[in-house]
CSV table of C-alpha atoms and ligand atoms in Angstrom, one decimal:
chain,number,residue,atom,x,y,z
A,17,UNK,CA,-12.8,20.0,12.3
A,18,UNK,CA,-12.2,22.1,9.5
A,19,UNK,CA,-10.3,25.1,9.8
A,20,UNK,CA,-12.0,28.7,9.2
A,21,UNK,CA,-10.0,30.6,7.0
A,22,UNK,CA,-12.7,32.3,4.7
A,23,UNK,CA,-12.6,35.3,3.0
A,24,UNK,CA,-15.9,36.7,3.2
A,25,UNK,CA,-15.4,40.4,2.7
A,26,UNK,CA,-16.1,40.8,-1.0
A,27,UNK,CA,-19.5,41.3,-2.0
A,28,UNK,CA,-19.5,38.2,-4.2
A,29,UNK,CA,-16.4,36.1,-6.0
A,30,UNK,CA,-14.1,37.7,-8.6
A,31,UNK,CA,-13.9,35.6,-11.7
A,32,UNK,CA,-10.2,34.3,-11.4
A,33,UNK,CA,-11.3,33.9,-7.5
A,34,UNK,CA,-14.2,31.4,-9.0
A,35,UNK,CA,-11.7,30.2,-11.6
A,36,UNK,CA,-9.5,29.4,-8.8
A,37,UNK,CA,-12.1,27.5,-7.1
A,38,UNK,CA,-12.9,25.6,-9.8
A,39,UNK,CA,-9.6,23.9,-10.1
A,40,UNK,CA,-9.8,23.0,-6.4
A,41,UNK,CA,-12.8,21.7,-6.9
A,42,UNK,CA,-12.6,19.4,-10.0
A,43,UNK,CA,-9.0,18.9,-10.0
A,44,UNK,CA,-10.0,15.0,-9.4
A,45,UNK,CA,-12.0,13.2,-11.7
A,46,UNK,CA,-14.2,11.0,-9.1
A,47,UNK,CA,-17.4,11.9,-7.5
A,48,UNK,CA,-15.8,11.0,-3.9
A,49,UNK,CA,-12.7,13.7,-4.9
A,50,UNK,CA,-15.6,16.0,-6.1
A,51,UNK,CA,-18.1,15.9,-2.9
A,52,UNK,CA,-14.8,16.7,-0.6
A,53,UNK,CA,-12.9,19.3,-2.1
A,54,UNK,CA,-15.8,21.1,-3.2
A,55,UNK,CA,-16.4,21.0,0.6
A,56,UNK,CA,-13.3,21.8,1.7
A,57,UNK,CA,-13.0,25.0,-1.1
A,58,UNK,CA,-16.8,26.4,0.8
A,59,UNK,CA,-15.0,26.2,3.7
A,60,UNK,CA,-12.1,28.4,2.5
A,61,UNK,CA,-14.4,30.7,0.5
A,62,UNK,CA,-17.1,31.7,3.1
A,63,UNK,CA,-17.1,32.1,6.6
A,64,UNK,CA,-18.0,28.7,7.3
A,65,UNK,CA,-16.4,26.3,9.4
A,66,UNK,CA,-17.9,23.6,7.9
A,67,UNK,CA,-19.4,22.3,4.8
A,68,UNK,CA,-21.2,19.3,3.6
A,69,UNK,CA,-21.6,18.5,-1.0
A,70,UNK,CA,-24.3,15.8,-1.0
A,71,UNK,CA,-24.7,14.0,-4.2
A,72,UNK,CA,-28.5,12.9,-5.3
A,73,UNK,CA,-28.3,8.6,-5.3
A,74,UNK,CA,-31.7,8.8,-7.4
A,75,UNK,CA,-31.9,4.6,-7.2
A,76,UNK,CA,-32.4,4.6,-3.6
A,77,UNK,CA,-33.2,8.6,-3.2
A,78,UNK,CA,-30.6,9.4,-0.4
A,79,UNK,CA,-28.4,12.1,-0.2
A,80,UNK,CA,-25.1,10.6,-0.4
A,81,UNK,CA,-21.7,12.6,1.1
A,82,UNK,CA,-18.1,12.1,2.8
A,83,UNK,CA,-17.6,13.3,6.4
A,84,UNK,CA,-14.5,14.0,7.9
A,85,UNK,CA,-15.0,12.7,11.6
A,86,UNK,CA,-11.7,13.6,13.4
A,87,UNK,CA,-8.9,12.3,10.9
A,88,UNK,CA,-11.6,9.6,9.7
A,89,UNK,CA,-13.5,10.0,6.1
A,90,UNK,CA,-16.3,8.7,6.6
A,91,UNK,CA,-19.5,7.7,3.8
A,92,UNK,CA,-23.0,9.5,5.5
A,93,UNK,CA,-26.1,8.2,3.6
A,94,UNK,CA,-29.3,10.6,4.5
A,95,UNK,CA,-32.9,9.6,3.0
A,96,UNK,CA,-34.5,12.7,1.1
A,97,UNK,CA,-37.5,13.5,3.1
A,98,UNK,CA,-38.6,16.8,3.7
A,99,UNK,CA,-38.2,16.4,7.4
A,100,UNK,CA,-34.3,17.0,7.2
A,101,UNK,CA,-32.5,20.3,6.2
A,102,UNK,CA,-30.5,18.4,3.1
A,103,UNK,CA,-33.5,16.2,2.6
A,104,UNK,CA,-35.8,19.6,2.1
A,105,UNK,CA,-33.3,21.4,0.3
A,106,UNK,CA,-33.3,18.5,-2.2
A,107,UNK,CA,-37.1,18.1,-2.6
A,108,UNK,CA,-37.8,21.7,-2.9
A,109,UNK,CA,-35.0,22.4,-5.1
A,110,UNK,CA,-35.0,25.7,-3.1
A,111,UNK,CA,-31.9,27.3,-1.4
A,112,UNK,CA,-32.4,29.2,2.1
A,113,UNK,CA,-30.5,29.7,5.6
A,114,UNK,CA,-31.7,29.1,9.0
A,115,UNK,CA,-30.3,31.1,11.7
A,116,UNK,CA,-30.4,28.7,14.2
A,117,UNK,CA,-30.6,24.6,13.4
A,118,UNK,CA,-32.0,24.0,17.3
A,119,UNK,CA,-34.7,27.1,17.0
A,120,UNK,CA,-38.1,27.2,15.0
A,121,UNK,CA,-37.3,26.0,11.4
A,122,UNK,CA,-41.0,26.8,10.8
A,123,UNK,CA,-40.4,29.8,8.7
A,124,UNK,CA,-38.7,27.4,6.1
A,125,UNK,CA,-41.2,24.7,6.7
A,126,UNK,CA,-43.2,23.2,9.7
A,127,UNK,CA,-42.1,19.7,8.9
A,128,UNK,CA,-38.1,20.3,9.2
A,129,UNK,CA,-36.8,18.7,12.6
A,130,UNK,CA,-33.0,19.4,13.1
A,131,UNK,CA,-31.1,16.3,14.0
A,132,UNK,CA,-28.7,16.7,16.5
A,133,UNK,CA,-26.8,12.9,16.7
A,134,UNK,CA,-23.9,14.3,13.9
A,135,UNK,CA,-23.2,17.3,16.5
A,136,UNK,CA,-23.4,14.9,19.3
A,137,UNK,CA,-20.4,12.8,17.7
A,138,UNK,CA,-18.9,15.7,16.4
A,139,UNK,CA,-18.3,17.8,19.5
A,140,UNK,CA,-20.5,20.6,17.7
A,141,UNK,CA,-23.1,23.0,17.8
A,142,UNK,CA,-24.6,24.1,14.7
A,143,UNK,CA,-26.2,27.1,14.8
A,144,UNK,CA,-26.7,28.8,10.9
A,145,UNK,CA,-27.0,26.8,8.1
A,146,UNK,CA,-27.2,27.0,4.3
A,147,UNK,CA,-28.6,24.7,2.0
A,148,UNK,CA,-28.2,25.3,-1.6
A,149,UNK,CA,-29.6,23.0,-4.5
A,150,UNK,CA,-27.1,21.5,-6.5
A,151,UNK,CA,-28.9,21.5,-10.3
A,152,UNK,CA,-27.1,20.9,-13.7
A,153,UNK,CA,-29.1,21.4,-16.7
A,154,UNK,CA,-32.9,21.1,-14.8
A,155,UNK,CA,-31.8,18.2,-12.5
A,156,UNK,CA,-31.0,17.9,-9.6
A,157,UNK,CA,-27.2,16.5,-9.0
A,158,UNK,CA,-26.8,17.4,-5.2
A,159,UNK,CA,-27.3,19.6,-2.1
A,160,UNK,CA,-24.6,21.7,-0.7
A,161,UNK,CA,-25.0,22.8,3.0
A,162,UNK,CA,-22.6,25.5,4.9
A,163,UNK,CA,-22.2,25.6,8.6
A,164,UNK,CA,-21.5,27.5,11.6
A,165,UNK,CA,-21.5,27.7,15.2
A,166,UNK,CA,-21.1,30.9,16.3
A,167,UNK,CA,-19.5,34.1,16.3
A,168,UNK,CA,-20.3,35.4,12.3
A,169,UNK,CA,-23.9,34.7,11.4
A,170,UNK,CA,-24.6,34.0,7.7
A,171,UNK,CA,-26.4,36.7,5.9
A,172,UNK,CA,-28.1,36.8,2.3
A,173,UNK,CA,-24.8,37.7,1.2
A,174,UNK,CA,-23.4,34.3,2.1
A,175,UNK,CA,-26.2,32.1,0.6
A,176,UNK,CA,-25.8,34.5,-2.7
A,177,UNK,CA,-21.9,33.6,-2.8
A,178,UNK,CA,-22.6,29.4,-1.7
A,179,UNK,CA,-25.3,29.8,-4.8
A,180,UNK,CA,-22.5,30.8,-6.9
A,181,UNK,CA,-19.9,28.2,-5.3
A,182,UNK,CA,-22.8,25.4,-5.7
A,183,UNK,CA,-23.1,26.2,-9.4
A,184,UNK,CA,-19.3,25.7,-9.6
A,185,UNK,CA,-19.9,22.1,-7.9
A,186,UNK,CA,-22.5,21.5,-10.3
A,187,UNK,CA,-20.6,21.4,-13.5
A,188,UNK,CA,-17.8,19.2,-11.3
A,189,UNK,CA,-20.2,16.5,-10.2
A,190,UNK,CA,-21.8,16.4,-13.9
A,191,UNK,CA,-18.4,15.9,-15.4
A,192,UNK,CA,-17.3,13.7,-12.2
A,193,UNK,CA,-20.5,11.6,-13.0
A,194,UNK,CA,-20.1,11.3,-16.7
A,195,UNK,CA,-16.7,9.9,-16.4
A,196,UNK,CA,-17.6,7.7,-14.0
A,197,UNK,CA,-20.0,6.5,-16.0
A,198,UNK,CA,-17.7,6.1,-19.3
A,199,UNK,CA,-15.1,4.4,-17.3
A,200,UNK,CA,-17.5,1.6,-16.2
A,201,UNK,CA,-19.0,1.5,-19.8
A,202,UNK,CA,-15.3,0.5,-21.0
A,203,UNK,CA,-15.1,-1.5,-17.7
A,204,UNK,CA,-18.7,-3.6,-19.1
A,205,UNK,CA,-16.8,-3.8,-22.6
A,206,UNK,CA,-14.0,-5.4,-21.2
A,207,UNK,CA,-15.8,-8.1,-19.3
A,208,UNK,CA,-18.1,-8.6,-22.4
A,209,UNK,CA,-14.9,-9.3,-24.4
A,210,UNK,CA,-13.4,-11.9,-22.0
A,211,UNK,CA,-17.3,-13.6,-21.7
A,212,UNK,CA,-16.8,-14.1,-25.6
A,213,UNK,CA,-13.3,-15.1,-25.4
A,214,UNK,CA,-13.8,-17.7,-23.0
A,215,UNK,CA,-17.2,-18.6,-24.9
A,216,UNK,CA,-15.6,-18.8,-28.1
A,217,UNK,CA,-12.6,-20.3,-26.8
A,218,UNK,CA,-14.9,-23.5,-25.4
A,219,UNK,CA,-16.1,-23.7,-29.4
A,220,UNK,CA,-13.2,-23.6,-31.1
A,221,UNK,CA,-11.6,-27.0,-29.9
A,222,UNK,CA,-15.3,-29.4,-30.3
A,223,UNK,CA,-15.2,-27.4,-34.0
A,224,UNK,CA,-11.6,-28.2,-35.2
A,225,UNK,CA,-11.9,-31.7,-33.7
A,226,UNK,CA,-15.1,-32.4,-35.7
A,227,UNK,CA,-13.0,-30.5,-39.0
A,228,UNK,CA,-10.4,-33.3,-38.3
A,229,UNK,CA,-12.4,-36.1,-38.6
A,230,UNK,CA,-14.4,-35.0,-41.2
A,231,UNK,CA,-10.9,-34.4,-43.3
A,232,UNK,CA,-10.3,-37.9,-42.6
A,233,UNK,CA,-13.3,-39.4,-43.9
A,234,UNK,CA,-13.1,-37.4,-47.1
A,235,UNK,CA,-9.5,-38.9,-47.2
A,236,UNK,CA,-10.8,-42.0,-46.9
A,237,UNK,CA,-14.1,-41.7,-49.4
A,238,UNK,CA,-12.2,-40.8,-52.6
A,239,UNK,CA,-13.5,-44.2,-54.2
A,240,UNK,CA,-17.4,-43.4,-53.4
A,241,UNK,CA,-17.8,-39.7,-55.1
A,242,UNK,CA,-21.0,-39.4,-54.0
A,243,UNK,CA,-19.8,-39.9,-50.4
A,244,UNK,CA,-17.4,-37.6,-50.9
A,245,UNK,CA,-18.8,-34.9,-52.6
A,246,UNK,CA,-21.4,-34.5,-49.0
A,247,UNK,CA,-18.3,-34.8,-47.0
A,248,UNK,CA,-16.8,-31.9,-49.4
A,249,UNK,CA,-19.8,-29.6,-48.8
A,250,UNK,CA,-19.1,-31.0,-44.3
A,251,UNK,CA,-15.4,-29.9,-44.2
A,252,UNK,CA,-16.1,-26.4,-46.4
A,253,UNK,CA,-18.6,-25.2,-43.9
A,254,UNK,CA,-16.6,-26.1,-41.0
A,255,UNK,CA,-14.0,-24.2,-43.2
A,256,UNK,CA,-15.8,-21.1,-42.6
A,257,UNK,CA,-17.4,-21.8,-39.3
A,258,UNK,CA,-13.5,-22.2,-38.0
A,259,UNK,CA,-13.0,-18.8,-39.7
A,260,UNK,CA,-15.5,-17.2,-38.1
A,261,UNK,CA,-14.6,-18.5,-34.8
A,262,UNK,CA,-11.4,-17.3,-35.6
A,263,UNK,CA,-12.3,-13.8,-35.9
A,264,UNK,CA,-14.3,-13.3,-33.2
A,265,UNK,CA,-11.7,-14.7,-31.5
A,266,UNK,CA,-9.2,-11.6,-32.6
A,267,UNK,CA,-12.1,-9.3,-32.2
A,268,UNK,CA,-12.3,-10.5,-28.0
A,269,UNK,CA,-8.6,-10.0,-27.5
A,270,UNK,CA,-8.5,-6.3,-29.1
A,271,UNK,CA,-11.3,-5.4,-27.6
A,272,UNK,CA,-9.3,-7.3,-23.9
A,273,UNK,CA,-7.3,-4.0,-24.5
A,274,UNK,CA,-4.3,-6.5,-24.1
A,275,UNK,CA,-2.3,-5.7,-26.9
A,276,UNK,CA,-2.0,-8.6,-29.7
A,277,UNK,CA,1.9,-8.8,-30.1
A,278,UNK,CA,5.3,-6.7,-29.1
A,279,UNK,CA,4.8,-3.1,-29.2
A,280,UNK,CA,7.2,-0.9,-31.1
A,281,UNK,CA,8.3,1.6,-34.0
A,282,UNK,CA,7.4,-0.6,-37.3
A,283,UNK,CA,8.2,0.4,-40.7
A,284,UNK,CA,5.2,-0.3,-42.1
A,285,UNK,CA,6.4,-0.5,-46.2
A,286,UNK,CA,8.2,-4.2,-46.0
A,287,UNK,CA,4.8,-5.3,-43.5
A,288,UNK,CA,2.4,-3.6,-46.1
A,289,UNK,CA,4.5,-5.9,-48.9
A,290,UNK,CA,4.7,-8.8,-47.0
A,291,UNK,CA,0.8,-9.4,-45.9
A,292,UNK,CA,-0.6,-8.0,-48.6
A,293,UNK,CA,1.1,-9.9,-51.0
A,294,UNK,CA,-0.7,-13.1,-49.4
A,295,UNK,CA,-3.5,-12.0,-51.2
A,296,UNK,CA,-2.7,-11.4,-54.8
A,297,UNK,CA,-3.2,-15.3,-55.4
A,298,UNK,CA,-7.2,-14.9,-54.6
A,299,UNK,CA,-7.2,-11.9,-56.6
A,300,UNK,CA,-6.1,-13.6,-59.7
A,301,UNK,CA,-8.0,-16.5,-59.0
A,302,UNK,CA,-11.0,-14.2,-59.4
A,303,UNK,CA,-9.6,-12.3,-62.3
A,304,UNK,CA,-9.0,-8.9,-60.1
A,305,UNK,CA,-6.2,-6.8,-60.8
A,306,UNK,CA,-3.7,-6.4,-57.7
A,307,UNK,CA,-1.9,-2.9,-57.5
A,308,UNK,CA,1.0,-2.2,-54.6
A,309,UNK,CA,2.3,0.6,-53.9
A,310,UNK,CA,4.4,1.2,-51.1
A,311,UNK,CA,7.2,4.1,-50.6
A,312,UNK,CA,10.7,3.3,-50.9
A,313,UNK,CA,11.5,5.4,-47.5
A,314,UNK,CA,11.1,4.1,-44.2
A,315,UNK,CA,8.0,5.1,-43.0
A,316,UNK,CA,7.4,4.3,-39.2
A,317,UNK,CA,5.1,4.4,-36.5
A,318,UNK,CA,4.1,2.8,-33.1
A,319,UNK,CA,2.1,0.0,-33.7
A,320,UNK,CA,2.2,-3.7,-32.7
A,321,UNK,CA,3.3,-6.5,-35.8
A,322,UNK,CA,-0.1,-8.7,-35.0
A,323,UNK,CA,-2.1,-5.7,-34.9
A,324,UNK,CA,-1.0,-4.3,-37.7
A,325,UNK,CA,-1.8,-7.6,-39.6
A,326,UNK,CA,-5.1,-7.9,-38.6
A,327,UNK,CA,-5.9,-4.2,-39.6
A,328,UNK,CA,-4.3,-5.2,-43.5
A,329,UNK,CA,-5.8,-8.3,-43.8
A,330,UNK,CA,-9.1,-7.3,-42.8
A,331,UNK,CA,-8.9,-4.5,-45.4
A,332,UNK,CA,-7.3,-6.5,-48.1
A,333,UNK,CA,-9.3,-9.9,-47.5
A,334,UNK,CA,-12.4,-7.7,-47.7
A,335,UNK,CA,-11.5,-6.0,-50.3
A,336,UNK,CA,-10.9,-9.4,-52.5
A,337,UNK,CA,-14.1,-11.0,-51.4
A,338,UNK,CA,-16.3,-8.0,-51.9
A,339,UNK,CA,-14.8,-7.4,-55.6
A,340,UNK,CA,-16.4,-9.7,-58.7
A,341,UNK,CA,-14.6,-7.5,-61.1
A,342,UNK,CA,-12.3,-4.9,-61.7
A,343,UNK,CA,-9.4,-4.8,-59.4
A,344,UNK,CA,-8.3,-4.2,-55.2
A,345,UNK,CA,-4.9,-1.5,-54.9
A,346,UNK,CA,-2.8,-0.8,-51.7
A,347,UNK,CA,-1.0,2.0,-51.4
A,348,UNK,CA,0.2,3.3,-48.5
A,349,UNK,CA,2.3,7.0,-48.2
A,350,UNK,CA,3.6,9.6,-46.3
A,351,UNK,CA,1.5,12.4,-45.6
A,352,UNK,CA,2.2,15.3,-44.1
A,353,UNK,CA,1.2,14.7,-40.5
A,354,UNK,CA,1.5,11.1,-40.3
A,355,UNK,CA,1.3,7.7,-42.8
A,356,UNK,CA,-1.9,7.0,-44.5
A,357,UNK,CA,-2.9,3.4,-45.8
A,358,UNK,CA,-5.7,3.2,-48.7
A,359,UNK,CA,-7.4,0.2,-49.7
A,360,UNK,CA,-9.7,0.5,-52.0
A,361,UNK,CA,-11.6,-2.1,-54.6
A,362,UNK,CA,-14.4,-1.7,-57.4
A,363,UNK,CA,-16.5,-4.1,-56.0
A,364,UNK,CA,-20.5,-4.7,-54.6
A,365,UNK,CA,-19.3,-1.5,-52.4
A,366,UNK,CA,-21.8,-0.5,-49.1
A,367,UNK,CA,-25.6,0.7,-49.7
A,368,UNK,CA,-25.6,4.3,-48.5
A,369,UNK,CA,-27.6,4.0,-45.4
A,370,UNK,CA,-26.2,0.9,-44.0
A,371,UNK,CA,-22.7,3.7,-44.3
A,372,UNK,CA,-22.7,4.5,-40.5
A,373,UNK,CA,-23.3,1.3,-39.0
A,374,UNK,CA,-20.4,-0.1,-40.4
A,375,UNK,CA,-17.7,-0.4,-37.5
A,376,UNK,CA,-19.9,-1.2,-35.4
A,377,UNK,CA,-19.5,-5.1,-34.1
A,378,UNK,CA,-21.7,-8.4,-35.8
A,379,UNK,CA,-22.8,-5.6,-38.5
A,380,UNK,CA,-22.8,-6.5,-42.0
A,381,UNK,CA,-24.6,-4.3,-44.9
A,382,UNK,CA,-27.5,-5.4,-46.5
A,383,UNK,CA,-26.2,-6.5,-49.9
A,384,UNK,CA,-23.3,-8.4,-48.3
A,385,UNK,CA,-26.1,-10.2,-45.9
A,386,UNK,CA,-28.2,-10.8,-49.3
A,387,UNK,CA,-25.3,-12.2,-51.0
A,388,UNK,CA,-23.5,-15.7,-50.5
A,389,UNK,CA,-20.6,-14.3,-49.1
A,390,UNK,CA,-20.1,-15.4,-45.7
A,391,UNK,CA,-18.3,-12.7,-42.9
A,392,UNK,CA,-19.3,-12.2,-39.3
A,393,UNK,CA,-19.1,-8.6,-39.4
A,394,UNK,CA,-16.3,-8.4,-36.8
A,395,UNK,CA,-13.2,-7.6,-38.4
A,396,UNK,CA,-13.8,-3.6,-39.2
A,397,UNK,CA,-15.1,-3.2,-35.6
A,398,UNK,CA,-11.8,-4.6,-34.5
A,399,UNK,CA,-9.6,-2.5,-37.3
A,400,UNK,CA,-11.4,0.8,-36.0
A,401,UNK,CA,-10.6,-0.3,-32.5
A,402,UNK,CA,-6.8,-1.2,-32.9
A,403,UNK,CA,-6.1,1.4,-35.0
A,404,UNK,CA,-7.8,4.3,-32.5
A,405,UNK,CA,-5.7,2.5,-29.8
A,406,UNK,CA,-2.1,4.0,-31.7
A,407,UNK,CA,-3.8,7.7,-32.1
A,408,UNK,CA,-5.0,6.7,-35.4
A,409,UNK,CA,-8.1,6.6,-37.4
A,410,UNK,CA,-10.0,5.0,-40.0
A,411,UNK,CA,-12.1,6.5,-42.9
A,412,UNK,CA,-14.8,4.7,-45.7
A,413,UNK,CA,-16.2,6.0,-49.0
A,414,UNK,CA,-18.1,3.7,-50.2
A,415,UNK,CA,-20.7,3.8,-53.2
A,416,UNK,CA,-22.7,0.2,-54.1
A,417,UNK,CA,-22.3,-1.2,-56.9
A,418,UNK,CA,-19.1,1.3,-57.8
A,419,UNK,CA,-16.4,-0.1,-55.1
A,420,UNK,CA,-14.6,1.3,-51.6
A,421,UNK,CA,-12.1,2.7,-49.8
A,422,UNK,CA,-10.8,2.6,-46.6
A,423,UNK,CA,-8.3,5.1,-45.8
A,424,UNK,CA,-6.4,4.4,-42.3
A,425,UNK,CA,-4.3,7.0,-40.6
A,426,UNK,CA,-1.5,6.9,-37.7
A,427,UNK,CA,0.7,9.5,-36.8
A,428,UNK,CA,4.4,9.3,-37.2
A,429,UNK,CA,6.6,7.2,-34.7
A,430,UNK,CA,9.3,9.5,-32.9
A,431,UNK,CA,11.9,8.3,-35.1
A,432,UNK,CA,10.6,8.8,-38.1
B,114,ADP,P1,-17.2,-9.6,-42.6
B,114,ADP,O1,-16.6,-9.3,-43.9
B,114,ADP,O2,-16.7,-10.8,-41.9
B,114,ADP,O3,-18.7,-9.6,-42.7
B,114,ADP,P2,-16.2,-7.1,-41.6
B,114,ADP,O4,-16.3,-6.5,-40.2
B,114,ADP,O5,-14.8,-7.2,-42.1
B,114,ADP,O6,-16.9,-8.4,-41.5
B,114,ADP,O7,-17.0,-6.2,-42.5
B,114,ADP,C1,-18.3,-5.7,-42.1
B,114,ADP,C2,-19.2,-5.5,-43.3
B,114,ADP,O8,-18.7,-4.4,-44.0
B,114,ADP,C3,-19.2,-6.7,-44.3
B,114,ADP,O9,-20.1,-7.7,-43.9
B,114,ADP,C4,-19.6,-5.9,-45.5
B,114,ADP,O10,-21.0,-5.7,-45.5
B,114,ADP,C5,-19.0,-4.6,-45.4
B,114,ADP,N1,-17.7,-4.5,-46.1
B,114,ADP,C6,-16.4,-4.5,-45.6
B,114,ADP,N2,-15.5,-4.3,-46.5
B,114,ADP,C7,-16.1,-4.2,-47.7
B,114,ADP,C8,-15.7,-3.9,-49.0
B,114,ADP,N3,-14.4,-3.8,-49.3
B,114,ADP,N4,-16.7,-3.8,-50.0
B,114,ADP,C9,-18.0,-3.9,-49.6
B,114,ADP,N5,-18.4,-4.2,-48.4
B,114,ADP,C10,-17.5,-4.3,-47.4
């Protein structure tokens, strides 16, 4: 049984008393930490010798809590029906106190009916109780009831101070809740990512088999042109269709959270050098100018090598096969807080409303779509991704028909 060790004599709570409270209270981030330390801080706070936090389970509308039985924790699941003091409480979104659980409730309502089994296997005999609505931002998150037996009855006072120790639980279940809730969001993202690795996976082998023997026919149909020139147009679209398995094969595995390669302090400059320059031989081939800049300095942060790959490529490729004319520059520098990598092109560039969908995964902008350009619209969603990972972020400005830039930032390794 909880211990009595209440203060009670104020009026009502002193601020750095309810700040103090507070960090009891939501000092864990899960709804189970929430419902019992918020009960065990009423107990400290009031004159109460015990305390029960409800939380509203709207699918199946219970009242949900943890009781401590003994040494035991144990899960208690109560229907809300306005025949219990919780279940009332919660219906009515309406605090009040009873002075005695086993007496005439009637002058809170005629249908309340106490339930006496939980005293039974507690060894207890409540006598007052409080019930207070739990309600965060005009819904209702919770019901938090305060008990006694004997010995130093509950007055207006009391319910005023549990009113102000229930708003407290409030903002802690809301929080509690939402985090939950973000956590298993991530949680769905992760399993959606491994569905489409082991989906895309399945594809990739029947794909580059089929490649394979359409490469050897075309090897084989040199002397009939016509032949060959269908078997041409076969192996370029399973070219592409190979490519695009291929990336949303990278896009499953960053968004796995596993990370791609070693991590470790990189200097970016020789990496910068070394995968961009794979591209300068498309540029030319479409007449772009190709512009490098790197510094001559170290400059390093904590990234992984394959990661960082993907996030260059992506920006370069893009930048190549979104650019007719003109010309595609890297430059990457030291900043002042950190490294910053710009890629930027004068190419078809992004049409203005289609500027805020653009990290977001299988989306491609309507003049690309419109285009013959093929993409799958998965590599910026995995740049944004990998690069947010190392504390970093990414940035567009994009105008159509004038060009882009990407700017991506990370912070500075420890060594640098
Ligand atoms: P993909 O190029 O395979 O479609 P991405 O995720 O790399 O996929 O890019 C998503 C979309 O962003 C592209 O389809 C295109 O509409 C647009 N985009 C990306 N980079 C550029 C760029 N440099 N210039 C113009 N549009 C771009």
């Amino acid at each position: 049984m909880a211990q009595v060790t209440g203060v009670g004599k104020a009026e009502s709570f002193a601020a750095s008393e309810l700040l103090h409270l507070y960090g009891e209270i939501a000092s864990e981030a899960s709804t189970e930490e929430v419902l019992r330390q918020s009960a065990l801080a009423i107990v400290r706070a009031l004159p109460s010798e015990r305390a029960t936090v409800y939380q509203v389970i709207e699918e199946t509308q219970e009242l949900e809590s943890i009781a401590v039985i003994g040494n035991v924790s144990r899960p208690i699941r109560i229907p809300i029906r306005r025949s219990s003091l919780a279940g009332y409480c919660a219906s009515e979104c309406e605090a009040f106190l009873v002075p005695d659980a086993y007496g005439d409730l009637s002058a809170v309502s005629g249908e309340l009916r106490f339930d006496p089994s939980w005293d039974k296997m507690n060894s207890f005999r409540t006598r007052d109780v409080m019930c207070v609505p739990a309600e965060f931002q005009g819904g209702l998150l919770g019901v938090v009831q305060a008990l006694n037996s004997t010995e130093r009855p509950f007055d207006a006072q009391s319910l005023k101070k549990l009113q102000m120790l229930t708003r407290l639980v409030s903002f802690a279940l809301h929080h509690a809740r939402m985090y939950e809730e973000l956590a298993s969001l991530k949680c769905l993202k992760k399993q959606k990512a491994q569905f489409m690795r082991v989906m895309v996976h399945e594809l990739k082998s029947p794909v580059s088999a089929a490649k394979m023997l359409a490469d050897g026919l075309l090897f084989a149909s040199e002397d009939d042109p016509r032949l060959a020139k269908v078997l041409g147009r076969i192996t370029k679209r399973m070219d592409e269709m190979v490519g695009m398995v291929e990336d949303i094969l990278h896009l499953s595995k960053v968004q796995d959270g596993a990370p791609l390669g070693e991590i470790g302090e990189l200097d970016l400059g020789p990496l910068v050098t070394k995968y961009a320059e794979g591209y300068r031989e498309a540029a030319a081939a479409k007449g772009l100018g190709f512009e490098l800049q790197v510094p001559a300095d170290p400059v390093c942060v904590r990234f992984d090598e394959q990661g960082f790959k993907l996030v260059l490529s992506n920006l370069v490729s893009n930048a190549v096969k979104y650019t007719a004319n003109g010309s595609v520059g890297i430059r990457l520098e030291r900043t002042q807080d950190g490294i910053q990598l710009r890629v930027r092109d004068s190419g078809m560039g992004i049409p203005a409303g289609d500027l805020p969908k653009m990290f977001k995964e299988f989306f491609r902008a309507s003049n690309a779509r419109k285009s013959n350009i093929k993409g799958t619209g998965v590599g910026l969603a995995g740049v944004k991704e990998i690069v947010e990972r190392f504390g970093g972020s990414i940035e567009m400005q994009s105008e159509e028909g004038i060009g882009s830039e990407f700017t991506v930032k990370l912070p500075l390794g420890a060594g640098a």
